């Protein structure tokens, strides 16, 4: 391995039972992991977090996830208020990140670009007694960067801007709530337009009907744009929200244009995976120290609940099935490995 290369290990975490048990188990897990080193960084991001308001909202809009936080607090041997402050994603700032998504012909392919130092490196499989089974990449343990549930609902986030912030939830918590509580597009759109948003994000969403939508979400309003094929990156396109973009959106626009050019080809889920995961691709980045390096490529297929995943670049894809996992006929490995190449 080159001195500029880093081995990236993503753990596969299985959670079953009720949400309190989810939290308790993850608290015990996190206490023994390097993720705990992020807590100090997270605490700095959450200086102004309104813990009481966060607790009230969670109890109202997502009581199951509040139960998970109670279990997490116990597993971490931490006060519940401090746990809510660190993990709930309410009234929290977060560094810039990038991501590119294409939804086409029943599959959803995505590259997630961020820093390996602030990456959970956990693919979490949940099979709750009182909710939808799902699979997704976690962030800050509690949240999800992207994921798919047993009903075929698939959701991912796309950072736009944190300059125009208000008190509300960050995108990772919103993605988690959608996966846990919504069976289809109609339910997801009703939920996402009735919850307080703290920041400016795009959400790319599809379901088993084959419809797909980009939700441009700011704290003040959410714009819904049904589109298929769907291509989503890190800028707003609606006239009402365009002014909330960052000053520099050329890179985001360029990625979207490149994905558009791929549509002239006959794209299968696997061929699209390789277009996204190839280290020479215009969609693959190595600026990990600047919070813009590609950490994973994932293809979720809503029709058969299959998943194709690669960690790092030029990664041999691994295939999984949420359907088989829920049925108990699929044994998950403990981890996936890949290599990321830092800029020289």
XYZ file of C-alpha atoms in Angstrom, residues 62-291:
230
model
C -40.441 10.223 16.619
C -41.053 8.605 20.031
C -39.255 5.405 18.980
C -36.056 7.316 18.272
C -36.365 9.117 21.590
C -36.475 5.695 23.252
C -33.287 4.829 21.355
C -31.592 7.920 22.796
C -32.626 6.853 26.305
C -30.999 3.468 25.702
C -27.946 5.119 24.174
C -27.549 7.317 27.253
C -27.644 4.267 29.505
C -25.220 2.333 27.312
C -22.797 5.270 27.341
C -23.352 5.928 31.057
C -24.199 9.509 30.095
C -26.922 11.919 31.160
C -29.894 11.893 28.769
C -29.659 15.658 28.172
C -26.019 15.346 27.139
C -26.858 12.380 24.906
C -29.633 14.347 23.201
C -27.257 17.274 22.743
C -24.563 15.126 21.114
C -26.593 12.702 19.037
C -30.123 13.943 18.274
C -29.072 16.236 15.426
C -31.232 19.063 16.730
C -29.824 22.590 16.402
C -26.384 21.333 15.363
C -23.920 22.738 12.849
C -22.038 20.308 10.600
C -19.112 20.730 8.176
C -19.650 20.872 4.436
C -19.872 17.595 2.558
C -20.572 16.485 -0.980
C -22.574 13.733 -2.628
C -23.880 12.744 -6.042
C -26.989 10.649 -6.698
C -28.708 9.143 -9.746
C -32.124 7.469 -9.585
C -32.964 5.531 -12.748
C -34.976 2.413 -13.634
C -35.704 1.365 -10.044
C -32.227 1.836 -8.588
C -30.591 4.612 -6.587
C -26.804 5.069 -6.872
C -24.836 7.454 -4.704
C -21.320 8.598 -3.851
C -20.799 10.078 -0.407
C -17.919 12.567 -0.097
C -16.593 13.705 3.276
C -13.673 13.228 5.696
C -12.571 9.776 6.794
C -11.742 11.275 10.208
C -15.391 12.193 10.849
C -16.948 9.151 9.179
C -18.712 6.615 11.394
C -17.683 3.794 9.029
C -20.787 1.842 10.099
C -23.426 0.252 7.871
C -26.346 -0.317 10.224
C -29.021 -2.971 9.689
C -32.077 -2.578 11.909
C -34.989 -4.971 12.368
C -37.182 -3.351 15.025
C -40.138 -5.038 16.685
C -42.200 -1.863 16.170
C -40.971 -0.224 12.974
C -39.646 -0.781 9.454
C -36.472 -2.750 8.912
C -33.809 -0.691 7.170
C -30.179 -0.500 6.143
C -28.076 2.650 5.913
C -24.770 4.351 6.642
C -24.806 5.985 10.060
C -23.507 9.403 11.034
C -23.052 10.365 14.683
C -24.404 6.866 15.446
C -28.034 7.996 15.535
C -28.409 9.589 12.090
C -28.249 8.197 8.550
C -26.457 9.565 5.500
C -28.512 7.399 3.141
C -30.530 4.212 3.377
C -33.391 1.965 2.288
C -36.213 0.422 4.294
C -38.181 -2.804 3.858
C -40.951 -0.986 1.955
C -38.464 0.107 -0.715
C -38.285 3.755 0.378
C -34.776 5.099 -0.338
C -33.476 8.440 0.955
C -30.165 10.325 0.838
C -29.001 13.785 1.880
C -27.050 16.413 -0.068
C -25.484 19.338 1.790
C -26.214 22.752 0.270
C -25.379 25.446 2.836
C -25.215 25.931 6.603
C -25.108 29.726 6.433
C -28.902 30.157 6.568
C -29.589 28.147 9.692
C -32.425 28.162 12.178
C -33.305 25.959 15.120
C -34.306 22.564 13.745
C -33.078 19.075 12.890
C -30.014 18.320 10.817
C -30.375 16.197 7.700
C -28.928 12.954 9.104
C -31.683 12.777 11.737
C -34.360 13.607 9.159
C -33.149 10.821 6.844
C -33.282 8.376 9.775
C -36.830 9.426 10.678
C -38.009 9.006 7.087
C -36.583 5.487 6.881
C -38.024 4.448 10.236
C -41.502 5.910 9.822
C -42.455 6.237 6.138
C -43.526 3.453 3.774
C -43.744 5.433 0.538
C -43.253 8.740 -1.211
C -46.539 10.235 -0.045
C -45.748 9.590 3.612
C -42.160 10.811 3.206
C -43.207 14.106 1.617
C -45.849 14.719 4.258
C -43.265 14.121 6.988
C -40.402 16.121 5.483
C -42.565 19.198 4.936
C -43.865 19.172 8.507
C -40.661 18.895 10.523
C -38.367 21.819 11.458
C -35.253 21.942 9.249
C -32.138 23.527 10.688
C -30.141 23.899 7.479
C -30.198 23.917 3.691
C -30.087 20.422 2.192
C -31.372 18.553 -0.819
C -33.032 15.197 -0.189
C -33.193 12.610 -2.980
C -36.045 10.133 -2.493
C -37.553 7.211 -4.412
C -39.867 4.297 -3.608
C -41.174 1.047 -5.094
C -43.620 2.898 -7.352
C -40.622 4.121 -9.351
C -41.387 7.798 -8.745
C -38.496 9.970 -7.571
C -38.292 13.429 -6.066
C -35.775 16.045 -5.012
C -36.830 18.014 -1.945
C -34.971 21.316 -1.748
C -35.191 22.090 1.952
C -34.326 25.281 3.786
C -35.485 26.207 7.308
C -38.085 28.537 5.780
C -39.573 26.348 3.035
C -39.299 23.059 1.175
C -39.650 22.851 -2.615
C -40.762 19.512 -4.104
C -39.579 18.580 -7.587
C -40.719 15.254 -9.041
C -38.163 14.222 -11.649
C -37.123 11.010 -13.386
C -34.402 10.154 -14.010
C -33.319 12.000 -10.873
C -29.878 13.587 -10.617
C -29.038 15.380 -7.392
C -25.879 17.094 -6.143
C -25.219 19.984 -3.748
C -27.049 23.066 -4.972
C -30.593 24.393 -5.176
C -32.094 24.931 -8.622
C -35.512 26.402 -7.815
C -35.766 30.135 -8.264
C -37.133 30.633 -4.760
C -34.175 28.973 -3.053
C -31.292 29.597 -5.448
C -30.120 32.615 -3.454
C -29.325 30.282 -0.536
C -26.638 28.413 -2.493
C -22.982 28.742 -1.618
C -21.055 31.200 -3.768
C -19.192 28.406 -5.531
C -21.515 25.816 -7.075
C -19.590 25.107 -10.281
C -18.308 21.771 -9.009
C -21.804 20.656 -8.043
C -23.192 21.740 -11.427
C -20.340 19.977 -13.237
C -21.048 16.688 -11.438
C -24.734 16.925 -12.312
C -23.897 17.585 -15.981
C -21.566 14.588 -16.063
C -24.227 12.257 -14.652
C -26.674 13.618 -17.250
C -24.215 12.646 -19.987
C -24.231 9.035 -18.741
C -27.937 8.692 -19.466
C -27.213 8.203 -23.174
C -25.677 4.836 -22.250
C -27.497 1.632 -21.319
C -26.960 1.716 -17.561
C -27.453 -1.294 -15.312
C -27.085 -0.938 -11.538
C -23.642 -2.543 -11.688
C -22.357 -0.487 -14.634
C -23.563 2.680 -12.908
C -21.784 1.591 -9.725
C -18.509 1.392 -11.674
C -19.086 4.818 -13.255
C -19.367 6.280 -9.754
C -16.668 4.230 -7.988
C -13.886 4.438 -10.580
C -11.113 6.603 -9.118
C -10.640 8.281 -12.508
C -14.317 9.279 -12.652
C -15.287 12.979 -12.459
C -17.604 11.844 -9.623
C -14.781 10.466 -7.447
C -12.713 12.748 -5.185
C -9.690 12.389 -2.906
C -9.736 15.644 -0.923
C -10.371 13.848 2.376
C -8.602 16.461 4.500
C -10.861 19.134 2.970
C -14.037 17.098 3.758
